Short mmCIF file of C-alpha atoms and ligand atoms in Angstrom, two decimals:
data_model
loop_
_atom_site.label_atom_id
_atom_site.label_comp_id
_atom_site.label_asym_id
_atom_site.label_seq_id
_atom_site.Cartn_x
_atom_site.Cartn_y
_atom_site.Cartn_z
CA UNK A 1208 146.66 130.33 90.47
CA UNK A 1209 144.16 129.27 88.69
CA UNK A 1210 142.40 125.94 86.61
CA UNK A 1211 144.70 125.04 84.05
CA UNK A 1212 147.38 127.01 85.32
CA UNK A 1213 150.69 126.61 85.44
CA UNK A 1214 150.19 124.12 82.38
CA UNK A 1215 152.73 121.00 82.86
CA UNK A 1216 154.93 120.89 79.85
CA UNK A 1217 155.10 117.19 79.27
CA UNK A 1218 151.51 115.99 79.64
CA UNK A 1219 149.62 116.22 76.66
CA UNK A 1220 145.89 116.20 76.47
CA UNK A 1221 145.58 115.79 72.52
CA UNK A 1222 147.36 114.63 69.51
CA UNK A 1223 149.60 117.75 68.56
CA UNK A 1224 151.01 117.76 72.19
CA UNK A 1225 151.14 114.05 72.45
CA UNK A 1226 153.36 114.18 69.18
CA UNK A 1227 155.48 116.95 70.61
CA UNK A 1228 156.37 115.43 74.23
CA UNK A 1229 157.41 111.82 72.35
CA UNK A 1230 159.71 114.08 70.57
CA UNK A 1231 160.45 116.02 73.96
CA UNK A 1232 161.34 112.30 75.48
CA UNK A 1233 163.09 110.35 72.43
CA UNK A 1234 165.26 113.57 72.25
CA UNK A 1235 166.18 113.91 76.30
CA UNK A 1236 167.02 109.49 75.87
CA UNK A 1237 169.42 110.30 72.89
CA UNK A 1238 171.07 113.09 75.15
CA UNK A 1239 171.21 111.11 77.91
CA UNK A 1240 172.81 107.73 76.22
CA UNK A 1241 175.42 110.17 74.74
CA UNK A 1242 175.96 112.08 77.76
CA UNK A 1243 176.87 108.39 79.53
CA UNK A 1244 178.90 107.37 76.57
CA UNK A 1245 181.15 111.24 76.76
CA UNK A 1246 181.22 110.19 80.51
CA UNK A 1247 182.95 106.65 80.24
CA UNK A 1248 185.12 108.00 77.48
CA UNK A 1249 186.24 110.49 80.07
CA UNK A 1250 186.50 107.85 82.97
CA UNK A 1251 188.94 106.05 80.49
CA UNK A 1252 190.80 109.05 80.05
CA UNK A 1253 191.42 110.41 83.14
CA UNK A 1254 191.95 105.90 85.09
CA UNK A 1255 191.99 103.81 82.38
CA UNK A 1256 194.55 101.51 81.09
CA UNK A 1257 197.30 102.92 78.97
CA UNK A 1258 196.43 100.77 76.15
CA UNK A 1259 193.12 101.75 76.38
CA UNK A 1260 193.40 105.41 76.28
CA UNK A 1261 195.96 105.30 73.09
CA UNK A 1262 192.97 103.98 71.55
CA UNK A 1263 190.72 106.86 72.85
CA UNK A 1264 193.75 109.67 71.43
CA UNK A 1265 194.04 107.95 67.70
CA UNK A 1266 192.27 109.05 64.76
CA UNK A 1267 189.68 106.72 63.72
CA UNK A 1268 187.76 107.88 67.27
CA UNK A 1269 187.65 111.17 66.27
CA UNK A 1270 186.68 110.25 62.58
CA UNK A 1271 183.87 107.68 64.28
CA UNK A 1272 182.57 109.04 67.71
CA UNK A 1273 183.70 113.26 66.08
CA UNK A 1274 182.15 112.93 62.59
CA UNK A 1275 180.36 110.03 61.78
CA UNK A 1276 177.95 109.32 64.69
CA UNK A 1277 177.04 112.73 65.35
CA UNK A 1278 176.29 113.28 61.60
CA UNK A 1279 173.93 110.35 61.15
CA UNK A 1280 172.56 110.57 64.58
CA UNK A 1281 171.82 114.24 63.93
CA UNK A 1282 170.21 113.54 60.93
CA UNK A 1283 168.42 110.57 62.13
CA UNK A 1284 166.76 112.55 64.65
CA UNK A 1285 166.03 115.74 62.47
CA UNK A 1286 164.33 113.78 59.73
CA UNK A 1287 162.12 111.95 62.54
CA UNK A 1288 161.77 115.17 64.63
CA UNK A 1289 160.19 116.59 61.49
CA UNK A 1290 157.84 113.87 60.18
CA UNK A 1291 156.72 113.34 63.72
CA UNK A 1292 155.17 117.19 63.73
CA UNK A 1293 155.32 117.79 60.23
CA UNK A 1294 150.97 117.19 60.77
CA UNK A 1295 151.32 120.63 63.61
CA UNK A 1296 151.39 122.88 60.40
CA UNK A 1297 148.91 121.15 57.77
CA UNK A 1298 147.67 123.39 56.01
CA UNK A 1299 144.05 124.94 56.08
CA UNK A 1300 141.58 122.36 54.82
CA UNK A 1301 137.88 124.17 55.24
CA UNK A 1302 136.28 121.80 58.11
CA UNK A 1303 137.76 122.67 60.77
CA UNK A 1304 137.47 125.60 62.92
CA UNK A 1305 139.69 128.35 62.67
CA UNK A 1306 140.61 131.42 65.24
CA UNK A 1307 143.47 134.05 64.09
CA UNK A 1308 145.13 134.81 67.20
CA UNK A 1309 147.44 138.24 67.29
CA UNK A 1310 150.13 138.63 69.62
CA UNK A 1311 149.97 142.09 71.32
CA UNK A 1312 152.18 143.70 74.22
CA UNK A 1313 151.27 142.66 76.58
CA UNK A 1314 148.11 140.41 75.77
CA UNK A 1315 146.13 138.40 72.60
CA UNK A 1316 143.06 139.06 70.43
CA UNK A 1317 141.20 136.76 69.08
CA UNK A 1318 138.63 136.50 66.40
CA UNK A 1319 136.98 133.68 65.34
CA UNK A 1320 137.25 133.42 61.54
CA UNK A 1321 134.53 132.11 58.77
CA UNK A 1322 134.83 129.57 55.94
CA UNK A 1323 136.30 133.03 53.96
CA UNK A 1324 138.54 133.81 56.55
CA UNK A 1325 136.80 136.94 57.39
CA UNK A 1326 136.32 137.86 61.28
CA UNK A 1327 132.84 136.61 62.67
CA UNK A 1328 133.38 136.66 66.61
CA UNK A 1329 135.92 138.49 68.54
CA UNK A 1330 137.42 138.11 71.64
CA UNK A 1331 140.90 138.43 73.86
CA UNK A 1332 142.89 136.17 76.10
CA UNK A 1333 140.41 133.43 75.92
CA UNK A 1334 139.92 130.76 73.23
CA UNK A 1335 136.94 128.47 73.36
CA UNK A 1336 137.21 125.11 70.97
CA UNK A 1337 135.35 122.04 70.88
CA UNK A 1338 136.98 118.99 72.09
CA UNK A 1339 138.17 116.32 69.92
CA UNK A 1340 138.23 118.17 67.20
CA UNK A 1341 141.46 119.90 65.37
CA UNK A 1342 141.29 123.55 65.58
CA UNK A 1343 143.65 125.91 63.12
CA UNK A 1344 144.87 129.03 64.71
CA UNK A 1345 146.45 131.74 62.36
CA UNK A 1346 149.26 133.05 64.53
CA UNK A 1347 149.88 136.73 63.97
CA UNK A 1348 151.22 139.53 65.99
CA UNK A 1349 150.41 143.62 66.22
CA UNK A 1350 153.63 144.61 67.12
CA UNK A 1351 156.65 142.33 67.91
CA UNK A 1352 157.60 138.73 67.93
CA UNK A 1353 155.49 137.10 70.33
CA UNK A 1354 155.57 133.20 70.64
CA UNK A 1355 152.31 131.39 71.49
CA UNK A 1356 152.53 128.36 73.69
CA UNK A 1357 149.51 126.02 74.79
CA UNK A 1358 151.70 123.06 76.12
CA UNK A 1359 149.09 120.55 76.64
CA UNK A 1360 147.49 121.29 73.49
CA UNK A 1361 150.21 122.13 70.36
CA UNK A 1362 154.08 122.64 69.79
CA UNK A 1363 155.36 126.57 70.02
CA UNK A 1364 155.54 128.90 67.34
CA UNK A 1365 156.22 131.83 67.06
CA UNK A 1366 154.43 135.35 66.01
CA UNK A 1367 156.18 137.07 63.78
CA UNK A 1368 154.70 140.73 62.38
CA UNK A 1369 154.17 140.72 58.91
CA UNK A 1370 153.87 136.56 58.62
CA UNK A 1371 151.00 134.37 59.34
CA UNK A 1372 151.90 131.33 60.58
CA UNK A 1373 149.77 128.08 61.23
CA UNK A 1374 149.40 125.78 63.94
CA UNK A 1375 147.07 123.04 64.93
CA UNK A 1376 145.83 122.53 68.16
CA UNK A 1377 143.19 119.85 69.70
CA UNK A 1378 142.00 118.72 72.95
CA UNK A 1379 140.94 115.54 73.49
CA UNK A 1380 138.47 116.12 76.56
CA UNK A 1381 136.60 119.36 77.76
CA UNK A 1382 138.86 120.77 79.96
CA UNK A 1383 140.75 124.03 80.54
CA UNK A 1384 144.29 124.27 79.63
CA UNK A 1385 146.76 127.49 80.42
CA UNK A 1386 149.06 128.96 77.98
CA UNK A 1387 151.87 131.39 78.05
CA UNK A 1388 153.90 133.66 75.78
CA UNK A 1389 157.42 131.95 75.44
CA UNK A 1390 159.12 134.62 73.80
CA UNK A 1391 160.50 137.12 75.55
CA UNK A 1392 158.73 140.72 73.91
CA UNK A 1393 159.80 143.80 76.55
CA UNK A 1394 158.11 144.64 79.90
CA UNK A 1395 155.47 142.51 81.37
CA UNK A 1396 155.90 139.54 79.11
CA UNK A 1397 156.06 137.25 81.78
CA UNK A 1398 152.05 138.38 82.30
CA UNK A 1399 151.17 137.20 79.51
CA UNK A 1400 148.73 134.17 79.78
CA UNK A 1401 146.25 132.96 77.57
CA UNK A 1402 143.50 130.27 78.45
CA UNK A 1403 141.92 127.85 76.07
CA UNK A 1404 138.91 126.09 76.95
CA UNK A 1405 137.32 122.74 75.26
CA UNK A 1406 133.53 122.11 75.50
CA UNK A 1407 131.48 119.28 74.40
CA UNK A 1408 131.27 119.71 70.27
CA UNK A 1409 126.81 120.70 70.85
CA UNK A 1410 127.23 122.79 74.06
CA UNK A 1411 130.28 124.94 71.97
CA UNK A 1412 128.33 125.18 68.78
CA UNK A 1413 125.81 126.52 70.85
CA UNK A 1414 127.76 129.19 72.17
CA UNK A 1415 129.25 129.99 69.27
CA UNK A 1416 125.81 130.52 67.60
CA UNK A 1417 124.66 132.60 70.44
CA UNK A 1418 127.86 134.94 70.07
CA UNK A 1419 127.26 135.21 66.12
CA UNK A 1420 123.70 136.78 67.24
CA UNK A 1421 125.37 138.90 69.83
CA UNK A 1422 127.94 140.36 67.83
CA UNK A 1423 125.58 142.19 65.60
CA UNK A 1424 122.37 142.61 67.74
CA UNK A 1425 122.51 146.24 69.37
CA UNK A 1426 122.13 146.63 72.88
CA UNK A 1427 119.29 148.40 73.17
CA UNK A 1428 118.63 147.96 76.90
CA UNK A 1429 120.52 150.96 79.26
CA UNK A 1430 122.58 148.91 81.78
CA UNK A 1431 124.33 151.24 84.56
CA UNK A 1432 127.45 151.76 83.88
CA UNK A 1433 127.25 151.99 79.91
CA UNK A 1434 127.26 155.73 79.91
CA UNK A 1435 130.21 156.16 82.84
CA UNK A 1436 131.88 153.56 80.27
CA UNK A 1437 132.02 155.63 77.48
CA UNK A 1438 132.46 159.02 79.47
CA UNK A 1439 135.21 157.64 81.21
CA UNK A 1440 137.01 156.98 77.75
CA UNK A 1441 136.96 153.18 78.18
CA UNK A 1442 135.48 153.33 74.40
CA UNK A 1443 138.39 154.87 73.05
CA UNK A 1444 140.31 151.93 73.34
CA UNK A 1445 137.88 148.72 73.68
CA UNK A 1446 134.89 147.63 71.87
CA UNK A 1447 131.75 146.03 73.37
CA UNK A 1448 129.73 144.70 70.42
CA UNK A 1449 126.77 146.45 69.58
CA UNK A 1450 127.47 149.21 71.52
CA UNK A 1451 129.13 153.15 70.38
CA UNK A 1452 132.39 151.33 71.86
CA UNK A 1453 134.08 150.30 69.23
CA UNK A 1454 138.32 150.99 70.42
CA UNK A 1455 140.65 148.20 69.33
CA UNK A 1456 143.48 149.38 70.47
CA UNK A 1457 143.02 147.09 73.92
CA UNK A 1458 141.23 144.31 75.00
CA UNK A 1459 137.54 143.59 73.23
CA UNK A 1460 135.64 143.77 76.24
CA UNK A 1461 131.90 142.37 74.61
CA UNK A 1462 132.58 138.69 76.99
CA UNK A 1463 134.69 140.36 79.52
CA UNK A 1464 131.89 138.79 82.43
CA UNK A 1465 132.61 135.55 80.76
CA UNK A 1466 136.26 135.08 80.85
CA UNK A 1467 137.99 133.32 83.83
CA UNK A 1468 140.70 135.88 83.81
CA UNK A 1469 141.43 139.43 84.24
CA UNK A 1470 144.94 141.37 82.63
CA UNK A 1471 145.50 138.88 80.51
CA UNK A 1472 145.77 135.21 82.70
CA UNK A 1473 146.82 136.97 85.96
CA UNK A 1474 144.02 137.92 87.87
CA UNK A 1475 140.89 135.21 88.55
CA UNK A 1476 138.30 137.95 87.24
CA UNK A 1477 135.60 138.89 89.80
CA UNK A 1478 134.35 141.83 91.56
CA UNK A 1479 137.02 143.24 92.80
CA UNK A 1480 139.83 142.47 90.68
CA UNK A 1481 138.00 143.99 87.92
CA UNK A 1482 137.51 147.42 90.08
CA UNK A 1483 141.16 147.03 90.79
CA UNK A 1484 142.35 146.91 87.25
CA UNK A 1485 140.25 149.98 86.95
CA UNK A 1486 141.33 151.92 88.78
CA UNK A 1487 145.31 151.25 88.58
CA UNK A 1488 146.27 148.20 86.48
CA UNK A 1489 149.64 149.51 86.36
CA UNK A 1490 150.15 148.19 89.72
CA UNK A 1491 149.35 144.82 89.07
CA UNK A 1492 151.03 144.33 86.12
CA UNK A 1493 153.73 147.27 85.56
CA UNK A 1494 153.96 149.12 82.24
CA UNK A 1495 151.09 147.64 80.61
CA UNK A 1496 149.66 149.98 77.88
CA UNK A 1497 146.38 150.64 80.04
CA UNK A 1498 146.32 154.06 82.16
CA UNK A 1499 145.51 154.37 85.55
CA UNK A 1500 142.18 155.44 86.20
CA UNK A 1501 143.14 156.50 89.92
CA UNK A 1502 140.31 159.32 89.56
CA UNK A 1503 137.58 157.31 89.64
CA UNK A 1504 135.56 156.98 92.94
CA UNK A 1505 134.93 153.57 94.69
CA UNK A 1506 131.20 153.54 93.44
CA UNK A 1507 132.02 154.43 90.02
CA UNK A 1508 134.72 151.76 90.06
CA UNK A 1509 131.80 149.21 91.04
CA UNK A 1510 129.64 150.60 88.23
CA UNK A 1511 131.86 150.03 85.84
CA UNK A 1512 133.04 146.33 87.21
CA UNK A 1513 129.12 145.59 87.62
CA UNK A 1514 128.83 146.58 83.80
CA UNK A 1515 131.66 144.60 82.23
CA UNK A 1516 130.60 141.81 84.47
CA UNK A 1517 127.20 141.69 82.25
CA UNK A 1518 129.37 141.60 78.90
CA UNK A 1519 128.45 137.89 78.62
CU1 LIG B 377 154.40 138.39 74.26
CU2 LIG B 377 156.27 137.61 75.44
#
């Protein structure tokens, strides 16, 4: 569909991931050697020598191949499988940059956090980090248990309501790198996509510093489309910084003409499929929460798709 997208599960563009798909591989070996050894004791079963399959029926093989292998192979892996990712959850330690990100049906906001954890920058369905660098995200959700997944970047986990989990991610390289809720939460979870994007460490302190200054300078300047926006009742329900729209029960909408995406990762957002989630999202991505807006002309639609597409 689109850069990034569908991310490949078992290529891993930083250290998290990289950590994750050794497990992903060491785990699928161990599977597989066992898998061959159930086979052959099978074989042996079913052709083999008589002598030889008295020895598969007595005791000590259920004792040794039933009890003891599993066990210690088990636990083998577990304790490994844990100290290889046991760094994916480290906790908060003041240097490095960190986004809360809350899981809502059917789509993510995001807000950059300061040093004191309070919210500086916010944003949805787009997360912009700088590249070789580990980023924290504070996983939370709005409503049910959502699971965030950024294969290339981080493990899975889970957003639970009520809990605030952590979870490391890092890119390596600028790049772009798709994501996708992984746990099933009701209607269109399946269009739920999320899109992180690594820059160069200057160029995204740059733009982070140029959103700090947008977020609390007013917008003075009348741009068509800002009244129809807020008569239309667009406001009630998203925010454009420094504007009267200040809804938060959808989308923030104050970089809408910056992100790739429209609807959450489904749409590649231009012209048109902006004016098209206007005027009846519903039919491009069934029971989302947004109504359709089936009453507004073609040249309104474009008024208000030529106005979000300034949001930058
Ligand atoms: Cu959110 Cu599935």
């Amino acid at each position: 569909m689109f850069e990034g997208w569908p991310p490949p599960i078992l290529d891993p563009a930083g250290p998290y991931a990289g950590s994750v798909t050794l497990l992903s591989w060491i785990l699928f070996a161990m599977g597989a050697v066992v898998l061959l050894v159930v086979l052959a004791a099978l074989y042996v079963a079913l052709f083999g020598r008589r002598s030889l399959q008295e020895k598969l029926g007595g005791k000590s093989v259920i004792w040794v191949g039933g009890i003891a292998f599993p066990l210690v192979v088990l636990t083998a892996l577990l304790v490994y499988g844990l100290s290889l990712t046991s760094h994916l959850s480290d906790d908060i330690r003041g240097d490095e940059l960190r986004v809360r990100i809350t899981g809502e049906m059917w789509w993510w906001r995001v807000a950059y956090l300061d040093e004191g954890g309070n919210a500086v920058i916010h944003d949805a369905n787009e997360l912009h980090i700088p590249a070789g660098e580990p980023v924290v995200l504070e996983l939370e959700s709005g409503d049910v248990i959502h699971s965030f997944w950024v294969p290339r970047l981080s493990g899975k986990l889970d957003m639970i309501p009520g809990r605030r989990n952590l979870m490391r991610i890092q890119a390596d390289a600028p790049g772009t790198f798709g994501g996708q809720c992984a746990e099933f939460c009701g209607g269109p979870h399946a269009l739920m996509g999320f899109t992180v994007i690594a820059h160069p460490p200057e160029r995204f302190a740059q733009m982070m510093q140029a959103r700090r200054m947008r977020e609390t300078a007013p917008q003075t300047a009348t741009i068509p489309g800002a009244r129809l926006f807020q008569d239309a009742g667009c406001a009630a329900c998203h925010r454009i910084a420094g504007t009267a729209a200040n809804g938060l029960a959808g989308p923030d909408l104050t970089y809408m003409g910056a992100r790739g995406s429209v609807g959450a990762g489904i749409l590649q957002n231009h012209r048109g499929t902006l004016m098209g989630w206007i005027g009846n999202s519903q039919a491009i991505k069934p029971n989302n929460r947004m109504p359709p807006y089936t009453m507004l002309s073609s040249d309104q639609l474009t008024e208000l798709a030529q106005y979000l597409e300034a949001q930058k």
